[in-house]
mmCIF file of C-alpha atoms and ligand atoms in Angstrom:
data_model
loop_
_atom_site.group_PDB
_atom_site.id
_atom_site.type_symbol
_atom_site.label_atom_id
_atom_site.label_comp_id
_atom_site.label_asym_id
_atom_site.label_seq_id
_atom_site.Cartn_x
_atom_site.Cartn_y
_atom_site.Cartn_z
ATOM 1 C CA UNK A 129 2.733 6.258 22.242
ATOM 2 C CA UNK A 130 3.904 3.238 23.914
ATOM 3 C CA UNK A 131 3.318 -0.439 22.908
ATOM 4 C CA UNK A 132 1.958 -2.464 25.053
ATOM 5 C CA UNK A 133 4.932 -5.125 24.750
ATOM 6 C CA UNK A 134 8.215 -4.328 23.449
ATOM 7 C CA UNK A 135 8.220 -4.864 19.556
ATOM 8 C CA UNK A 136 9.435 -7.927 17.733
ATOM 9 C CA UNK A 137 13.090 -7.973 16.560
ATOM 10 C CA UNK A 138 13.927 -7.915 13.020
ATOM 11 C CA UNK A 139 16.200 -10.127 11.500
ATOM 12 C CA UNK A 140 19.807 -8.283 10.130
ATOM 13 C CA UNK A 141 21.926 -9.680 7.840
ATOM 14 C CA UNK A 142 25.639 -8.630 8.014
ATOM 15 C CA UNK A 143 27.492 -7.737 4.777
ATOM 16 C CA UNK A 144 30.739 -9.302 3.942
ATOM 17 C CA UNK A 145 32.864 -5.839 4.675
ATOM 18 C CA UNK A 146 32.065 -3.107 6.597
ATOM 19 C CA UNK A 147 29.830 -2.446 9.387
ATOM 20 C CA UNK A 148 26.401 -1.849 8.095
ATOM 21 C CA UNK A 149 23.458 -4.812 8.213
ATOM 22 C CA UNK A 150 20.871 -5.954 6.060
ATOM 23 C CA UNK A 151 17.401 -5.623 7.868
ATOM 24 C CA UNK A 152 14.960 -8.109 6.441
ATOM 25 C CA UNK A 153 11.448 -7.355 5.308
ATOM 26 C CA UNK A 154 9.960 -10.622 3.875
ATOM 27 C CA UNK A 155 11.437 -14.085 3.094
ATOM 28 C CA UNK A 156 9.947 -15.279 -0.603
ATOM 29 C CA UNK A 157 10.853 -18.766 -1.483
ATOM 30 C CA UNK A 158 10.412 -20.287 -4.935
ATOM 31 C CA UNK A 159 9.347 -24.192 -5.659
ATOM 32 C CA UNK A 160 10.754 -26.585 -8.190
ATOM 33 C CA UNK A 161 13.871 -24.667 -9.698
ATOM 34 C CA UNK A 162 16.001 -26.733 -10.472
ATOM 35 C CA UNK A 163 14.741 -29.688 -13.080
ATOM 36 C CA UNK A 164 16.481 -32.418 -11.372
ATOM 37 C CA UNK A 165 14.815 -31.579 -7.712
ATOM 38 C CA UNK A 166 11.564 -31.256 -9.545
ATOM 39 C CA UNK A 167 12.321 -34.757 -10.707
ATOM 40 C CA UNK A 168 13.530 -35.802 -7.437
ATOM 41 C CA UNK A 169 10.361 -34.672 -5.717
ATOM 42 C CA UNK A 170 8.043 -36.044 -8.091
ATOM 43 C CA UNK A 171 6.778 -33.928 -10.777
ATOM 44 C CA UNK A 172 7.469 -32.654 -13.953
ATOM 45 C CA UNK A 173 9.705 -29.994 -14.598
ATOM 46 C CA UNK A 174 8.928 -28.578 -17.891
ATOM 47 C CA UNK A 175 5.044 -27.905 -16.934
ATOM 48 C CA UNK A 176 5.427 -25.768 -14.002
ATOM 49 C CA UNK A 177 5.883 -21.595 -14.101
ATOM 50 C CA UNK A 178 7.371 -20.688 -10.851
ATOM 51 C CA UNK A 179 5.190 -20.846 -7.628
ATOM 52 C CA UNK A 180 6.422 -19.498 -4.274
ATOM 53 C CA UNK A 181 5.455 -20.114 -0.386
ATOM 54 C CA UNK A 182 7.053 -17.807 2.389
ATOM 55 C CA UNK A 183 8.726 -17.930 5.315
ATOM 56 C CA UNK A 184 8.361 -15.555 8.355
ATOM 57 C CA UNK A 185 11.074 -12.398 7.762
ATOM 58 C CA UNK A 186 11.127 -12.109 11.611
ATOM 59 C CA UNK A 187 14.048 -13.103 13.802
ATOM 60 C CA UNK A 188 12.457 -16.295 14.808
ATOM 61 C CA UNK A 189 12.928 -17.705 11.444
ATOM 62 C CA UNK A 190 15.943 -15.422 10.061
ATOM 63 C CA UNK A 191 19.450 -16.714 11.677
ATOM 64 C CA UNK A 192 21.944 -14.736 10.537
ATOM 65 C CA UNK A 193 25.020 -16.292 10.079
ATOM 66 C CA UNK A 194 28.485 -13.995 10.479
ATOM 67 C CA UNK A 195 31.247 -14.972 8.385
ATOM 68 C CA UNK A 196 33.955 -17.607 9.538
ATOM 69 C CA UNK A 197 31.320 -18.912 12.424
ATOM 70 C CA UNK A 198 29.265 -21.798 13.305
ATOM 71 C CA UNK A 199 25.491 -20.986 13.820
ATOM 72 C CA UNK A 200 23.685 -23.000 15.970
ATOM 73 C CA UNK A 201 20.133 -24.150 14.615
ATOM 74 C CA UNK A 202 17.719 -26.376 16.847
ATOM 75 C CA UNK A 203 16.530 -29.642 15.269
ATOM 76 C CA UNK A 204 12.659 -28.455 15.068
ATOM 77 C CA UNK A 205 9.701 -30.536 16.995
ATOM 78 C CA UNK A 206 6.750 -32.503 15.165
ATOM 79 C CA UNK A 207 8.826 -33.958 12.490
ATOM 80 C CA UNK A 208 11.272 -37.194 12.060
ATOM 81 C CA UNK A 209 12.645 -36.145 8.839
ATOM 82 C CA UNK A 210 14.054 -31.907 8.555
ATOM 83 C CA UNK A 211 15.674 -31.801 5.291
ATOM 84 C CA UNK A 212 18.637 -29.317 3.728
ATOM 85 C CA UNK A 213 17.973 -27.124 0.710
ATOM 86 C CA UNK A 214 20.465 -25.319 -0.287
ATOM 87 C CA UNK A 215 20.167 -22.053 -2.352
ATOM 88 C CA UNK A 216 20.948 -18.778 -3.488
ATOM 89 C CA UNK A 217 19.489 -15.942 -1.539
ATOM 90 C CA UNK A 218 18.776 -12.593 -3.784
ATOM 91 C CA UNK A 219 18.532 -9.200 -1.359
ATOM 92 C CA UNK A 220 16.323 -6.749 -2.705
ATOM 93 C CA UNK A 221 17.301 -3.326 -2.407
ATOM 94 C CA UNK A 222 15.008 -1.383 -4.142
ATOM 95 C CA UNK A 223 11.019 -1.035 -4.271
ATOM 96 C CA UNK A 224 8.957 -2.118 -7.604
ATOM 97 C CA UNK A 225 6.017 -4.047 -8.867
ATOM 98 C CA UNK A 226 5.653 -5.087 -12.357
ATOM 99 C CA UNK A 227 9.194 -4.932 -12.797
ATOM 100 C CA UNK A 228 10.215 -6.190 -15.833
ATOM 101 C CA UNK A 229 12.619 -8.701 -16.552
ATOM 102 C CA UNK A 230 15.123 -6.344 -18.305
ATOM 103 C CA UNK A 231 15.089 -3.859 -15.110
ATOM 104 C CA UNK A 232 15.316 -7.005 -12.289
ATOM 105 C CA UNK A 233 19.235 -6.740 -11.628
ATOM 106 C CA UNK A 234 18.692 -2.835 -10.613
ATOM 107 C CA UNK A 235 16.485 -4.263 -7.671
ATOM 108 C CA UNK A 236 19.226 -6.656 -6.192
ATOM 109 C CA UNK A 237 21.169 -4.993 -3.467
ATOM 110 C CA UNK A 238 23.316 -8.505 -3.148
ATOM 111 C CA UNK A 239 23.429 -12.130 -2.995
ATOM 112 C CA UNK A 240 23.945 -14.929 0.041
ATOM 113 C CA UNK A 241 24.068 -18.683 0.758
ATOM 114 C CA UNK A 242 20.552 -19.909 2.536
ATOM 115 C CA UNK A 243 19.083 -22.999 4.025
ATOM 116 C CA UNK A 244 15.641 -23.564 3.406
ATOM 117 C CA UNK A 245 15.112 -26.284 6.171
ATOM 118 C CA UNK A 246 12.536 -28.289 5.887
ATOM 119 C CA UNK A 247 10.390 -30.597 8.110
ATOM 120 C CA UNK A 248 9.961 -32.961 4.815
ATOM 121 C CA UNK A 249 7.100 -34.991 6.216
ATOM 122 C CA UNK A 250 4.953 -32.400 7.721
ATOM 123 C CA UNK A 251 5.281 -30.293 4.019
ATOM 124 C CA UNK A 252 4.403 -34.194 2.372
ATOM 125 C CA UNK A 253 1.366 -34.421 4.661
ATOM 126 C CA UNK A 254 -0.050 -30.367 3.974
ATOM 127 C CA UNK A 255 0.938 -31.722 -0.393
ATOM 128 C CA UNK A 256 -1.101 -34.718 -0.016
ATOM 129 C CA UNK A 257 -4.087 -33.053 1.301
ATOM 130 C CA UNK A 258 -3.871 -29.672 -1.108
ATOM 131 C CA UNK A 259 -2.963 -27.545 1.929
ATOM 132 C CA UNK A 260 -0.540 -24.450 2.675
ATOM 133 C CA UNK A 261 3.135 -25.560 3.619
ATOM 134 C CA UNK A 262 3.511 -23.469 6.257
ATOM 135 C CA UNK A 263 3.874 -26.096 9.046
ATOM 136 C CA UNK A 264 6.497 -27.455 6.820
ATOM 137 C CA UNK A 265 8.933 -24.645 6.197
ATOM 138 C CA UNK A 266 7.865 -21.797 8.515
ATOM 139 C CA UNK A 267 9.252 -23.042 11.786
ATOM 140 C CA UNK A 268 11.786 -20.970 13.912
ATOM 141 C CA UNK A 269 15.356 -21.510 12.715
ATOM 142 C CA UNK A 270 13.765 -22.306 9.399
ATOM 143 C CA UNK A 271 15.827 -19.835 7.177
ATOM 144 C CA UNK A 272 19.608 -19.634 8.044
ATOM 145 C CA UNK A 273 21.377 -17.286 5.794
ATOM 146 C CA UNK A 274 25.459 -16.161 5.426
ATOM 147 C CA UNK A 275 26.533 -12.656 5.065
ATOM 148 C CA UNK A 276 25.349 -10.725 1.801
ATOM 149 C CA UNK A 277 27.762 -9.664 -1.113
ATOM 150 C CA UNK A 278 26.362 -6.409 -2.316
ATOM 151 C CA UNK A 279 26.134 -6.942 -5.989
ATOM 152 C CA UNK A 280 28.925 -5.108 -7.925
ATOM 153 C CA UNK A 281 27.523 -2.709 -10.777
ATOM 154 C CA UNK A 282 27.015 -4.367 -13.812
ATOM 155 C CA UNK A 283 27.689 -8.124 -12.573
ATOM 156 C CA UNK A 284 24.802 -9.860 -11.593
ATOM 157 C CA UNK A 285 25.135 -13.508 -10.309
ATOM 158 C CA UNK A 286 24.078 -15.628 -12.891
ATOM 159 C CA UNK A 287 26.432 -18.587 -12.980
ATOM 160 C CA UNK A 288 28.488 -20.589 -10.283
ATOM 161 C CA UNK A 289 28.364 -23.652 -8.410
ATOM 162 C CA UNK A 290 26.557 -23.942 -5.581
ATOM 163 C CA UNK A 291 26.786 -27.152 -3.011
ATOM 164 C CA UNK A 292 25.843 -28.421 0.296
ATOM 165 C CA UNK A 293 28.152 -30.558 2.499
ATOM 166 C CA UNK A 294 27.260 -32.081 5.536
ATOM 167 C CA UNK A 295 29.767 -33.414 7.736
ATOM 168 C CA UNK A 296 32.216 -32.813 4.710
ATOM 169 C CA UNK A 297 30.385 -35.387 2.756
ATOM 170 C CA UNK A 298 29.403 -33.664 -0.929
ATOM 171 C CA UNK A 299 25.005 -34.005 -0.406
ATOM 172 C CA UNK A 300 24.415 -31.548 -2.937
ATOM 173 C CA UNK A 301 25.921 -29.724 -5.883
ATOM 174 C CA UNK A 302 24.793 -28.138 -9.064
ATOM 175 C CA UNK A 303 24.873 -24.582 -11.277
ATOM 176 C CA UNK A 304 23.064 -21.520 -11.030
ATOM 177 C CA UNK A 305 22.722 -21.493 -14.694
ATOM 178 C CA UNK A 306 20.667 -24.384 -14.051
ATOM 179 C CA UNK A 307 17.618 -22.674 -12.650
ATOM 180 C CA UNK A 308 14.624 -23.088 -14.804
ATOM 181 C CA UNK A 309 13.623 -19.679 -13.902
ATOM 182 C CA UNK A 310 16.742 -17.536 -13.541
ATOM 183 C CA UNK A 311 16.561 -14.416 -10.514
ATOM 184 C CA UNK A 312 15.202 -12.189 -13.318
ATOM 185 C CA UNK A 313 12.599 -13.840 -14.254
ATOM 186 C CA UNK A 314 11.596 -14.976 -11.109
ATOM 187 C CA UNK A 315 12.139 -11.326 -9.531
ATOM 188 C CA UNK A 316 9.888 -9.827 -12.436
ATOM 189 C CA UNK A 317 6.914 -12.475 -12.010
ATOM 190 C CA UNK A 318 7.196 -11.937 -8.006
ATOM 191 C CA UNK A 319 6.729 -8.694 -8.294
ATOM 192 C CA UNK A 320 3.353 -9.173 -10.498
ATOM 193 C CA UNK A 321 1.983 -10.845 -7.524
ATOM 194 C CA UNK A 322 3.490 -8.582 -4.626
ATOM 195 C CA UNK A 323 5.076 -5.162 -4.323
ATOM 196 C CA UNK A 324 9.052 -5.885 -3.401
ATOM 197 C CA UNK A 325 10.876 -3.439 -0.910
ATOM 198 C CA UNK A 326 13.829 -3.267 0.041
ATOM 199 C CA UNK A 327 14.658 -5.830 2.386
ATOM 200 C CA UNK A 328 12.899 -8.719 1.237
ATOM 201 C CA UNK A 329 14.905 -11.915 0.366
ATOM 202 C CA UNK A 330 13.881 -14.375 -2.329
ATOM 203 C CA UNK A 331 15.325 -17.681 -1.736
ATOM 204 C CA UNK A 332 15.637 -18.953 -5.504
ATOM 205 C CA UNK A 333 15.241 -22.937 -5.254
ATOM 206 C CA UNK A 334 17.606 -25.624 -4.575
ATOM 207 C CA UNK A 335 19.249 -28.407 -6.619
ATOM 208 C CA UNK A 336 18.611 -32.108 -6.650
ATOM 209 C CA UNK A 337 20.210 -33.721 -3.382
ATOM 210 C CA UNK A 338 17.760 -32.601 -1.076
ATOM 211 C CA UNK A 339 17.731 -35.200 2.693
ATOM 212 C CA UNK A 340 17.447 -35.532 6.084
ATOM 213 C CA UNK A 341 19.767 -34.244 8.604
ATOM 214 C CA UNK A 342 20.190 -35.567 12.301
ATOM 215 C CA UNK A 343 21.356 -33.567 15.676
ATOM 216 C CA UNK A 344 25.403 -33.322 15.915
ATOM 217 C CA UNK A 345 25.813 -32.597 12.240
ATOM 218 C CA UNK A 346 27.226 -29.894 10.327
ATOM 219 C CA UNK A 347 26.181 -28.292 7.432
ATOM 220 C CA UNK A 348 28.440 -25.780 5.249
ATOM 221 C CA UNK A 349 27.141 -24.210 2.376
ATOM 222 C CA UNK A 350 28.687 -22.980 -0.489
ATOM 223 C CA UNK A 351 28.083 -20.522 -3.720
ATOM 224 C CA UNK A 352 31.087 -19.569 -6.222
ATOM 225 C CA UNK A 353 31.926 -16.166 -5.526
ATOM 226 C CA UNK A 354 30.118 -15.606 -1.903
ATOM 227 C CA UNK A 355 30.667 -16.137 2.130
ATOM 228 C CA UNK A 356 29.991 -19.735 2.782
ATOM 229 C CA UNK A 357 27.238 -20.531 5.669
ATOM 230 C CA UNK A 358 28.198 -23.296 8.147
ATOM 231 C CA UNK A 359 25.466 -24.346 10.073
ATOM 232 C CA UNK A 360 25.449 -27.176 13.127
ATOM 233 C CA UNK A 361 21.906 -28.824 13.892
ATOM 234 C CA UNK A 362 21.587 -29.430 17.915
HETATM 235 MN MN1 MN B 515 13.460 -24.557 -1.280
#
């Protein structure tokens, strides 16, 4: 049977080596995981379990960016003030729901460097009024994200640095071991609320250092032991 348009494209990650992508399902983002951004952004880190918003998976939203290049990523209308995030991207690679905490590194296929952009004001406006956040982090462009490192048997990534740099300026930079809800955790209480396949990516929270970001600049990302992701806005 024929559709009646041809179908969307799906967003594919490439992996560090070889030839074979990553084709993404869903993009699941978690709030607040990091005390110091929970700080920075007002509230109080020791209250809060983990929440999470999504993105679109599509390849709108997705920009896949190869290793050693430059992606291109369109400063987004409505908004005077699109912020960086930077974070840790966990690629699941196998199905499960109610997956327990002890069992969460056998769903990981690998690991990249994201940027969950953000038009700042728009998400302040949808907070102040106790509505969704789409508006403010599900725009096109919204999700760049570096090659994946398949995770090696036995070695999850639990510790690391991880930093932003724009325009070789040092915005942000903290630990992984600093997340208040580390991937497992986070993976197992996901996976209470949805059924994970593989495919999805979890973006896992940013540090404190979040701002805004202007046409002409550069962004690179980095995370101890993965493919950095350089971004420019334009
Ligand atoms: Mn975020």
């Amino acid at each position: 049977m024929s559709t009646v348009f041809p179908p969307h494209a799906l967003a594919y990650l490439p992996l560090v080596d070889g030839d074979q992508t990553f084709p993404v399902r869903r993009v699941y983002c978690v709030g607040r995981n990091y005390a110091a951004h929970a700080r920075e952004m007002g509230s109080d880190p020791n209250r809060e379990p983990p929440f999470f918003f999504c993105k679109p998976g599509d390849a709108d939203a997705v920009i896949a960016v190869p290793a050693g290049q430059t992606g291109d990523i369109a400063y987004p209308p409505v908004t005077q003030d699109l912020q960086h995030e930077i974070e840790l991207v966990v690629a699941i690679g196998k199905a499960g729901r109610d997956i327990a905490v002890q069992r969460a590194t056998e769903h990981i296929f690998g690991y990249a460097v994201g940027l969950d952009l953000t038009r700042r004001d728009l998400q302040g406006q949808m907070k102040a009024q106790g509505r969704p956040w789409e508006i403010g982090k599900a725009f096109d462009q919204s999700a760049p994200i570096g090659p994946i490192t398949p995770q090696q048997p036995g070695a999850p990534l639990t510790t690391g640095a991880i930093r932003l740099q724009v325009d070789g300026v040092v915005r942000q930079h903290g630990m992984l071991e600093q997340m208040i809800w580390s991937v497992d955790e986070t993976i197992a209480r996901l996976s209470t609320l949805f059924t994970l396949r593989p495919g999805d990516l979890i973006f896992t929270g940013t540090p404190d250092g979040v701002g805004a970001i202007t046409r002409g600049q550069t962004l690179r990302g980095e995370i101890d032991g993965l493919a950095p992701l350089q971004v420019r806005i334009v």
